[in-house]
Short mmCIF file of C-alpha atoms in Angstrom, two decimals:
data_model
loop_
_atom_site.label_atom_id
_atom_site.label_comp_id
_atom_site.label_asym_id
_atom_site.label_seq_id
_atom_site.Cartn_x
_atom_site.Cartn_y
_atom_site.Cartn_z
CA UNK A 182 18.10 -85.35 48.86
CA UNK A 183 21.29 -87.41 48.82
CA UNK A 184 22.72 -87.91 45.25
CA UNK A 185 22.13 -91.05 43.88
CA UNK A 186 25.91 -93.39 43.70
CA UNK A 187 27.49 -93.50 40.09
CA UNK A 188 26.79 -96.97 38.86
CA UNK A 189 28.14 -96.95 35.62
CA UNK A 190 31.51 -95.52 34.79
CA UNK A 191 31.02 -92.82 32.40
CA UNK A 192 34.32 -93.01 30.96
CA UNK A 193 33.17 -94.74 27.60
CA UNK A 194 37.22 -95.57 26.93
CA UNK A 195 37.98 -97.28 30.31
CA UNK A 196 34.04 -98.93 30.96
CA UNK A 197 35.32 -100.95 27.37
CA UNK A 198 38.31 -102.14 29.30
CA UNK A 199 41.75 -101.39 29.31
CA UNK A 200 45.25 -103.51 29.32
CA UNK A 201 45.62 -106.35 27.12
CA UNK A 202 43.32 -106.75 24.31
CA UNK A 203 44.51 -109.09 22.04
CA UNK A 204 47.62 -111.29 21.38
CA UNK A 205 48.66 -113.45 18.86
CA UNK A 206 51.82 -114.42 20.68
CA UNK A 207 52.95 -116.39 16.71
CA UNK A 208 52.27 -113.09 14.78
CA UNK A 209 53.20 -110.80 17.13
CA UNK A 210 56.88 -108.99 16.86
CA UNK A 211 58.67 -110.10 20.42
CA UNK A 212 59.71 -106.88 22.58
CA UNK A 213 58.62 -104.90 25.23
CA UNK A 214 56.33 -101.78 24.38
CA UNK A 215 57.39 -98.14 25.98
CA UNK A 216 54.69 -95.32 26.22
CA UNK A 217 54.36 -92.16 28.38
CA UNK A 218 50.52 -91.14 29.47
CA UNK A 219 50.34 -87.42 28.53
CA UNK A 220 48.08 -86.43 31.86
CA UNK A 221 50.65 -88.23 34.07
CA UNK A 222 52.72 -86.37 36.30
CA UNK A 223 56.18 -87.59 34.68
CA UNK A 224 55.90 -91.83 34.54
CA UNK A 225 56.81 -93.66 31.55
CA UNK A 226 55.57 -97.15 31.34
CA UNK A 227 57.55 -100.23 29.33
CA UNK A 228 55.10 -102.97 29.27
CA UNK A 229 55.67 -106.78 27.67
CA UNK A 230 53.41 -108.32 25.09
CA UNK A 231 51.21 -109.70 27.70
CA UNK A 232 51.06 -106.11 29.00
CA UNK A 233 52.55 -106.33 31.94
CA UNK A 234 54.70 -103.34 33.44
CA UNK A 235 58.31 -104.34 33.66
CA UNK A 236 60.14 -101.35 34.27
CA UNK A 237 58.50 -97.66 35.36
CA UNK A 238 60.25 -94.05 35.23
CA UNK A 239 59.48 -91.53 37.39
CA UNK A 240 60.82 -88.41 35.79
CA UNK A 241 59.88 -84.71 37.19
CA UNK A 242 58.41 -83.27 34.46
CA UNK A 243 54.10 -84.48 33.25
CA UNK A 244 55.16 -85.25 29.50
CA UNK A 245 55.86 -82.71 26.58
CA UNK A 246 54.53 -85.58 24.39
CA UNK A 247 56.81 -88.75 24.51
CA UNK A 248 59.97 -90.96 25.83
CA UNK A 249 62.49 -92.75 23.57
CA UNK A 250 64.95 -95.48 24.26
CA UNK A 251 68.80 -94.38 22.84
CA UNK A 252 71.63 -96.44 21.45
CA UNK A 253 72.82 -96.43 24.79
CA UNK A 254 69.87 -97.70 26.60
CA UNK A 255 68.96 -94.86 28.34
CA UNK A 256 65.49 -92.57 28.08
CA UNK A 257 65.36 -89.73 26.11
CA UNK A 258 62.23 -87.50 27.39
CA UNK A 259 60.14 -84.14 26.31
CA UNK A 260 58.47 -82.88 29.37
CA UNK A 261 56.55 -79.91 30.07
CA UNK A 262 58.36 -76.94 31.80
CA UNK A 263 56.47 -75.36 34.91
CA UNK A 264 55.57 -71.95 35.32
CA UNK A 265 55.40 -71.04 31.55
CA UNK A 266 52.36 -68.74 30.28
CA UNK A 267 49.82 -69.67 27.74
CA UNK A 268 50.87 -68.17 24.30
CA UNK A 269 47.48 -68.83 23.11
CA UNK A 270 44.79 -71.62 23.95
CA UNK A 271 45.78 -74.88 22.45
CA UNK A 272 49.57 -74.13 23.47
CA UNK A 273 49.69 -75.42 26.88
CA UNK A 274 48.25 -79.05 25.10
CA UNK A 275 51.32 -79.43 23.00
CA UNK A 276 54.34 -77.87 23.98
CA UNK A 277 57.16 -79.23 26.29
CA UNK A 278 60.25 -77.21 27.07
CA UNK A 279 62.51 -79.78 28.87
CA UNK A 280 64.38 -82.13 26.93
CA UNK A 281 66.03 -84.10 28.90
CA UNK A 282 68.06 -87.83 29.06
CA UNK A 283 67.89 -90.40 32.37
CA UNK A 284 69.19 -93.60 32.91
CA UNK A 285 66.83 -96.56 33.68
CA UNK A 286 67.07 -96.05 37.01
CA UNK A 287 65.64 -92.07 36.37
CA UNK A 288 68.67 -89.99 37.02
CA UNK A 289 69.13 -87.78 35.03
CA UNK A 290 72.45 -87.43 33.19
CA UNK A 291 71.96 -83.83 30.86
CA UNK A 292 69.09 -81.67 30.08
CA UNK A 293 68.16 -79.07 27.55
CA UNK A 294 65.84 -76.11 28.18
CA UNK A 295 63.73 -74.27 25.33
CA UNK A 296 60.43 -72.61 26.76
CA UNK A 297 59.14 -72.47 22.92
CA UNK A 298 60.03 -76.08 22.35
CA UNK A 299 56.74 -78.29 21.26
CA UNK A 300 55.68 -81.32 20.19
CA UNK A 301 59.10 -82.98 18.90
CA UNK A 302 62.42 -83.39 20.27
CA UNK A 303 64.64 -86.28 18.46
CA UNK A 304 67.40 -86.74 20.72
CA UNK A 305 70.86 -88.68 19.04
CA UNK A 306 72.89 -91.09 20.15
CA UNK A 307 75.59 -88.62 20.63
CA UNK A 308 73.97 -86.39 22.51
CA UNK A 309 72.53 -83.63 19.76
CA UNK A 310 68.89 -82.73 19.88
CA UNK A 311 66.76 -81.85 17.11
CA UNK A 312 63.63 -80.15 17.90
CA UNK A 313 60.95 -77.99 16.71
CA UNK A 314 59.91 -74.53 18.68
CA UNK A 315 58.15 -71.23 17.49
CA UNK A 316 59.48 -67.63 17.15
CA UNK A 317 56.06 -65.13 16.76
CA UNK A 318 55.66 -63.35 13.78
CA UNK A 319 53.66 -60.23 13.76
CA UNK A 320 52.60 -57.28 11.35
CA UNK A 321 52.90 -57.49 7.24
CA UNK A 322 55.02 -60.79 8.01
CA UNK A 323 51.96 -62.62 9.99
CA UNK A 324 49.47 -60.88 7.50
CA UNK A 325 51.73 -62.72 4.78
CA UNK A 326 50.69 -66.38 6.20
CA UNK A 327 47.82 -67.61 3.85
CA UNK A 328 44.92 -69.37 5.18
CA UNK A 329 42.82 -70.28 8.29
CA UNK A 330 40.01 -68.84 10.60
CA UNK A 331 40.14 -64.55 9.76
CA UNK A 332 40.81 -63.16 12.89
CA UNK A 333 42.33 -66.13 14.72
CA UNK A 334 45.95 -64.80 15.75
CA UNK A 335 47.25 -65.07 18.65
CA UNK A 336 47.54 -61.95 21.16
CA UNK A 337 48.09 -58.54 19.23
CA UNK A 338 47.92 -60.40 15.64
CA UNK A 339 50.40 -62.73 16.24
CA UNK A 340 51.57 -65.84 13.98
CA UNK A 341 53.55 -68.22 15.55
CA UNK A 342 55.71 -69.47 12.68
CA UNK A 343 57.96 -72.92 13.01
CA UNK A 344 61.26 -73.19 14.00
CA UNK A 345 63.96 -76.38 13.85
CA UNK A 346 66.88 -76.52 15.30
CA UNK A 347 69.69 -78.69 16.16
CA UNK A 348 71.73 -78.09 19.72
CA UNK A 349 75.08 -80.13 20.45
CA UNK A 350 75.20 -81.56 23.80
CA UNK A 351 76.34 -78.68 25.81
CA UNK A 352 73.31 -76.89 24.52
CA UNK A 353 74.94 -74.63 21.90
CA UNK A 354 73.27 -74.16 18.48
CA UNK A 355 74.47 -76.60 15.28
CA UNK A 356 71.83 -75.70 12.76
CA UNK A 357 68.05 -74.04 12.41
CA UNK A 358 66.18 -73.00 10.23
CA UNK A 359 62.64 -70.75 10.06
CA UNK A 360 59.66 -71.59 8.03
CA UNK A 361 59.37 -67.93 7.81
CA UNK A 362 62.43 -67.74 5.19
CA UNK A 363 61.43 -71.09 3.70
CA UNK A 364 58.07 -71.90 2.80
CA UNK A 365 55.82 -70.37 0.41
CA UNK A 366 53.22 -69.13 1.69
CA UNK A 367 50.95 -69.83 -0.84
CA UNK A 368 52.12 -73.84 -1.24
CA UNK A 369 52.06 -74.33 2.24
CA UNK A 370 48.46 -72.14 3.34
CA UNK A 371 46.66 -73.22 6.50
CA UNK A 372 43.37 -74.86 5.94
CA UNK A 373 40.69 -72.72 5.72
CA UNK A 374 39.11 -74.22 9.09
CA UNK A 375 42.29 -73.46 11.18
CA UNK A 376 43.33 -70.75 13.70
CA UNK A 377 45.59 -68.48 12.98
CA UNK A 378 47.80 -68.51 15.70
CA UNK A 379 50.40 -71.37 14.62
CA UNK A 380 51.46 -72.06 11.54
CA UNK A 381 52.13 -74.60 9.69
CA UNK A 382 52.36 -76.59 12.87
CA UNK A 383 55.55 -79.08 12.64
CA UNK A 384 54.65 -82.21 14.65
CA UNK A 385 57.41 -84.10 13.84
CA UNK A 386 61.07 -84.05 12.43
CA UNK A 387 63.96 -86.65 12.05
CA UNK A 388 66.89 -86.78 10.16
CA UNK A 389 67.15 -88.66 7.59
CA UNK A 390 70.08 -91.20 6.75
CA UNK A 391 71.50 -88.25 3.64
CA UNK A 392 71.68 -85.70 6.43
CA UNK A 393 68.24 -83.76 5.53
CA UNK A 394 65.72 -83.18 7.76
CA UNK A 395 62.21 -84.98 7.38
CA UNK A 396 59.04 -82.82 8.84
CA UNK A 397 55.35 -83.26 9.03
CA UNK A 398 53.45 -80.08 8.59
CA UNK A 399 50.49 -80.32 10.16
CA UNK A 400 47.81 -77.80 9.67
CA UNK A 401 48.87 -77.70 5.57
CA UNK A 402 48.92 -81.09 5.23
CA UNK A 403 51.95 -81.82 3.89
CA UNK A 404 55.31 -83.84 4.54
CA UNK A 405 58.78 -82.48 3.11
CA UNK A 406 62.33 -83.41 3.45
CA UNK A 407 64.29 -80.04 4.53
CA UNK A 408 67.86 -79.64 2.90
CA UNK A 409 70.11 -79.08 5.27
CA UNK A 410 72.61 -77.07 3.35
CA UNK A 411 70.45 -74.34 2.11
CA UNK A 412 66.77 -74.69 4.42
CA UNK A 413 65.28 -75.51 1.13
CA UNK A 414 62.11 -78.23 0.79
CA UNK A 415 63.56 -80.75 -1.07
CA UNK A 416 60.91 -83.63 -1.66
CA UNK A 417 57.08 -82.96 -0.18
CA UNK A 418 53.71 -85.39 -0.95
CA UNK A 419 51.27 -84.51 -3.22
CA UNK A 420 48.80 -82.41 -1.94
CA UNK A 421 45.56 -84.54 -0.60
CA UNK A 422 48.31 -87.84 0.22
CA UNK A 423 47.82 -86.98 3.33
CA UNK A 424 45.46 -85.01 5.98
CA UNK A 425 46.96 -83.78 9.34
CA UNK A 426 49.26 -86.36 9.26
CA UNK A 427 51.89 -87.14 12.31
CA UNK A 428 55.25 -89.00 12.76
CA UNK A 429 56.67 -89.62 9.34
CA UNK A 430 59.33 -92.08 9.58
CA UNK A 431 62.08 -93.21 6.86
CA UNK A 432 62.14 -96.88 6.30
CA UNK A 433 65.59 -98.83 5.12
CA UNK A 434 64.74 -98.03 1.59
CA UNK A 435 64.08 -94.33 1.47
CA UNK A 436 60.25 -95.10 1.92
CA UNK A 437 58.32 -92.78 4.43
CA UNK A 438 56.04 -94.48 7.00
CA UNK A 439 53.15 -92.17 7.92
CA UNK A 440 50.48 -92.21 10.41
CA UNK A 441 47.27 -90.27 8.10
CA UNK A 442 44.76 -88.70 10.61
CA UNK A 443 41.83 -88.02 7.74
CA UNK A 444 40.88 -85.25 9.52
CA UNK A 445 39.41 -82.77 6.56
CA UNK A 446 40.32 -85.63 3.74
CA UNK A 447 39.57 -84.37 0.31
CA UNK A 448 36.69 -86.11 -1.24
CA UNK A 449 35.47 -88.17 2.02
CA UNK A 450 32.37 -87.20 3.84
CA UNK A 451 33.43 -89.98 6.61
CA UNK A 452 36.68 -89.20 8.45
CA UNK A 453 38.91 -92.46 9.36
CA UNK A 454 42.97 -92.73 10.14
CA UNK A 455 45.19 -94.94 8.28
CA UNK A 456 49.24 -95.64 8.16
CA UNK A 457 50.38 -95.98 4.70
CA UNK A 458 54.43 -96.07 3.37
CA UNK A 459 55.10 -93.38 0.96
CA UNK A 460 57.49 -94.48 -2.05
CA UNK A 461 60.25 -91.84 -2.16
CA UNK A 462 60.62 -89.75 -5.03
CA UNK A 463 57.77 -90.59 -6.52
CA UNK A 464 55.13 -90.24 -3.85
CA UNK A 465 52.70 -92.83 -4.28
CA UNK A 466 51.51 -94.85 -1.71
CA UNK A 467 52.76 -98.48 -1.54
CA UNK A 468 51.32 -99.82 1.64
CA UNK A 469 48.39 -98.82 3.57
CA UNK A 470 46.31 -100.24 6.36
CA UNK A 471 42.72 -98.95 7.45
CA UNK A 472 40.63 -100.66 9.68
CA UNK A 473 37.98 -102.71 7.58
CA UNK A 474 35.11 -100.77 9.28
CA UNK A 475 37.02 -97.63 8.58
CA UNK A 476 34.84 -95.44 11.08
CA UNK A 477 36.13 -97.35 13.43
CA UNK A 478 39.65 -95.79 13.33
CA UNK A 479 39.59 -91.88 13.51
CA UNK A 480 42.51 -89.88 15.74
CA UNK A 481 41.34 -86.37 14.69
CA UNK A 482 44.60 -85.43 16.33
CA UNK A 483 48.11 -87.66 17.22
CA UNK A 484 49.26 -90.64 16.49
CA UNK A 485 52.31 -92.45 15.60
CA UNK A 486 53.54 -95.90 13.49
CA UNK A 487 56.70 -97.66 13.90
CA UNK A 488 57.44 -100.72 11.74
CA UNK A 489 59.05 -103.08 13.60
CA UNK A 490 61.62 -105.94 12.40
CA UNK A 491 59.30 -108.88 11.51
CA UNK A 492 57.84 -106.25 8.97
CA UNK A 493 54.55 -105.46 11.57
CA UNK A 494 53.75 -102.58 12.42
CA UNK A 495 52.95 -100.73 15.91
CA UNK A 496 50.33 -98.26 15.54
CA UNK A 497 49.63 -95.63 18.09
CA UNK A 498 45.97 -94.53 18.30
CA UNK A 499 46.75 -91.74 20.62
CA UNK A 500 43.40 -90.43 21.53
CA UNK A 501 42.09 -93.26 22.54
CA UNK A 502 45.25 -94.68 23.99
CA UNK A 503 44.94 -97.72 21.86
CA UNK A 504 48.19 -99.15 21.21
CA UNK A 505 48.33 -102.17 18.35
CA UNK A 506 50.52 -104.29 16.19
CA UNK A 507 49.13 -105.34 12.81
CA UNK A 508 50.73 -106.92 9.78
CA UNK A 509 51.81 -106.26 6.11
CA UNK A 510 48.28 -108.30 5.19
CA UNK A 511 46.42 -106.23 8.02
CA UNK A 512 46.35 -108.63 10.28
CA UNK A 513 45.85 -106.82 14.01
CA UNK A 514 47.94 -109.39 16.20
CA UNK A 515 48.64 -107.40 19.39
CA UNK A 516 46.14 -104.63 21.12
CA UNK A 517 46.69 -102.90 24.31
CA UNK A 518 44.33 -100.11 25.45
CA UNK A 519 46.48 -97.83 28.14
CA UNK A 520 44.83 -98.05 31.48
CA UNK A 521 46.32 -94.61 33.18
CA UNK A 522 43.84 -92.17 32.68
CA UNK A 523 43.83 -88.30 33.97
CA UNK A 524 42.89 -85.06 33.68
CA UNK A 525 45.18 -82.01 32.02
CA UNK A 526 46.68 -79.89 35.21
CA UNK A 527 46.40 -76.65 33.52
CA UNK A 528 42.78 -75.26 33.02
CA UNK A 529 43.16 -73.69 29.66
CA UNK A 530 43.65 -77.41 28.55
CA UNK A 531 41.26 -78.81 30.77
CA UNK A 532 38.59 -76.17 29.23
CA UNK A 533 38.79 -77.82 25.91
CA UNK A 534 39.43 -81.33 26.89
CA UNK A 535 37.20 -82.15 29.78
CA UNK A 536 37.11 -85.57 29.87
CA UNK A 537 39.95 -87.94 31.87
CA UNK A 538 42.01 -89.18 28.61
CA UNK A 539 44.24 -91.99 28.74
CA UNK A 540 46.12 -90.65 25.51
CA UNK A 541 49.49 -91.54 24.39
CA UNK A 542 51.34 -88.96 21.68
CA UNK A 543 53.99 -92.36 20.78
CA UNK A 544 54.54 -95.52 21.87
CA UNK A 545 57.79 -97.56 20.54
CA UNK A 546 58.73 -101.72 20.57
CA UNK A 547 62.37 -102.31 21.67
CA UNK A 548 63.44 -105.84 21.37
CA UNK A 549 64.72 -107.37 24.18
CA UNK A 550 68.81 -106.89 23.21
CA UNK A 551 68.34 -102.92 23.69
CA UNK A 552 67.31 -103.45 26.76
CA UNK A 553 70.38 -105.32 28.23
CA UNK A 554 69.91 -103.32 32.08
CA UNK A 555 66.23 -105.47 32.25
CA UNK A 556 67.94 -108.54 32.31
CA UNK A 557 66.55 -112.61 31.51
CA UNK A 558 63.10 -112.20 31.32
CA UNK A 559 60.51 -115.18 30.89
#
């Protein structure tokens, strides 16, 4: 019997549509949108606000999570480095290994190798990269790390513990430090519904305008400010602030702009995502913005917020590759739903993400003045 043809797509993100949502040209801050589709083979898209592609990269690495625009106009990009072995199953979805900077026409100028590198690389203007990677702990030292799923270490009992450091632009080391020597274990415990084989996951880190380091801690919940003197936690939220948060940023006045996943929020039965702004010391939250059917906004897992000049902010729903602009008063003026979509090369991914995503870890707005090589545009 000859199967019958697929009628409907059953791809429930890309049968709701994709591209340009929603504009509110008035509202909306003016600039063109970059974003890098994490199952694409190495392109990085900058789109305008009527989501049109104006300038594509072709780079030779599928993303290690995102691309960044420099001071100097060029890309700064995380990509995945070939060949490397699984250090256990979720490691292949997140790390990267290649850091690496290209002009806008995609050559590229240096690049910086670390085959435990994941999820962030901040690359500076001058050429120094900040980064997170992992260095395996084992015996009475991975014992010591509180928390998660008994029996959930990596191969041979193995915690893989955080590491940051900072290379100049020849590649030689400036500064690191090691969770390991600076957290406490029992302040900073996994939750009790996650593996054992990373901890405390860093998805993020930035320095900050003092010259301290600013971190999201994933898998304890928890944001801190890193002294960079003595590897010390200087400033961290109030535990239940936030849940499995990603991509704290520091405003202009000291404020930290968070994107909240809500995955395992204390005290809520219904998981949903917000960004809220973080008053620094005190650690109250000033800002916030939900969506007003709040189911209707969960990322279990990514995400990113920018606030942009006009006082908006971009929002990056990265599972869903949903990509929107809303205001102080929560006003959603811009929505773009990424239309690349893709399955994960390597098959230990693959196995636990099936499905053809068209997920984004960050996207970023870049007014039209930092983009002086895309020349007059309409």
């Amino acid at each position: 019997m000859t199967a019958r043809p697929t009628v409907v797509d059953q791809n429930q993100r890309r049968r709701r549509g994709t591209g340009l949502i929603a504009l509110d040209p008035e509202a909306a801050c003016p600039g063109f949108t970059l974003y890098a589709p994490l199952t694409g083979g190495g392109e990085v898209y900058l789109v305008d606000l009527r989501g049109e592609a104006v300038h594509t990269w072709h780079l030779p690495y599928r993303p290690g999570r995102h691309a960044r625009i420099l001071g100097n106009g060029n890309l700064a990009y995380n990509g995945v480095l070939p060949g490397q072995d699984a250090l256990f199953p979720m490691w292949h979805k997140y790390r990267g290994g290649v850091m690496l900077e290209a002009t806008p026409d995609g050559t590229v100028v240096r690049e910086h190798r670390d085959p435990l590198q994941h999820h962030d690389a901040h690359h500076l203007d001058d050429g120094r990269i900040l980064y997170t990677g992992l260095e395996p702990l084992r015996g009475a030292e991975a014992a010591g790390v509180l928390g998660g799923v008994a029996g959930s270490e990596a191969a041979g009992g193995t915690v893989w513990a955080d590491t940051i450091r900072e290379v100049a632009p020849d590649g030689s080391e400036l500064w690191s430090w090691r969770a390991a020597d600076h957290l406490d274990r029992a302040e900073y415990a996994l939750h009790p519904d996650y593996a054992r084989e990373h901890w405390p996951l860093i998805n993020s880190v930035a320095p900050l305008a003092d010259g301290n380091i600013l971190a999201s801690l994933r898998s304890v919940s928890a944001v801190v400010v890193i002294g960079r003197d003595t590897g010390e936690i200087l400033w961290r939220t109030d535990p239940g602030t936030v849940s499995q948060q990603h991509h704290p940023t520091e405003l202009a006045d000291g404020n930290v702009l968070v994107f909240d996943n809500g995955a395992f929020r204390p005290g809520h039965d219904v998981p949903y995502s917000r960004v809220i702004e973080i008053g620094r010391p005190g650690g109250n939250v000033v800002w916030e913005y939900h969506d007003p059917a709040r189911e209707s906004f969960f990322a279990p897992f990514m995400g990113s917020a920018q606030r942009l000049p006009n006082g908006n902010t971009l929002v990056t729903d990265s599972p869903a590759g949903r990509l929107f602009e809303v205001t102080q008063q929560g006003y959603v003026c811009w929505e773009f739903i990424v239309p690349q979509f893709g399955g994960y090369e390597e098959s230990e991914v693959r196995r636990l993400f099936p499905a053809e995503p068209n997920a984004v870890f960050r996207a970023y707005r870049y007014a039209a003045e930092e983009l002086p090589w895309l020349g007059a545009r309409p």
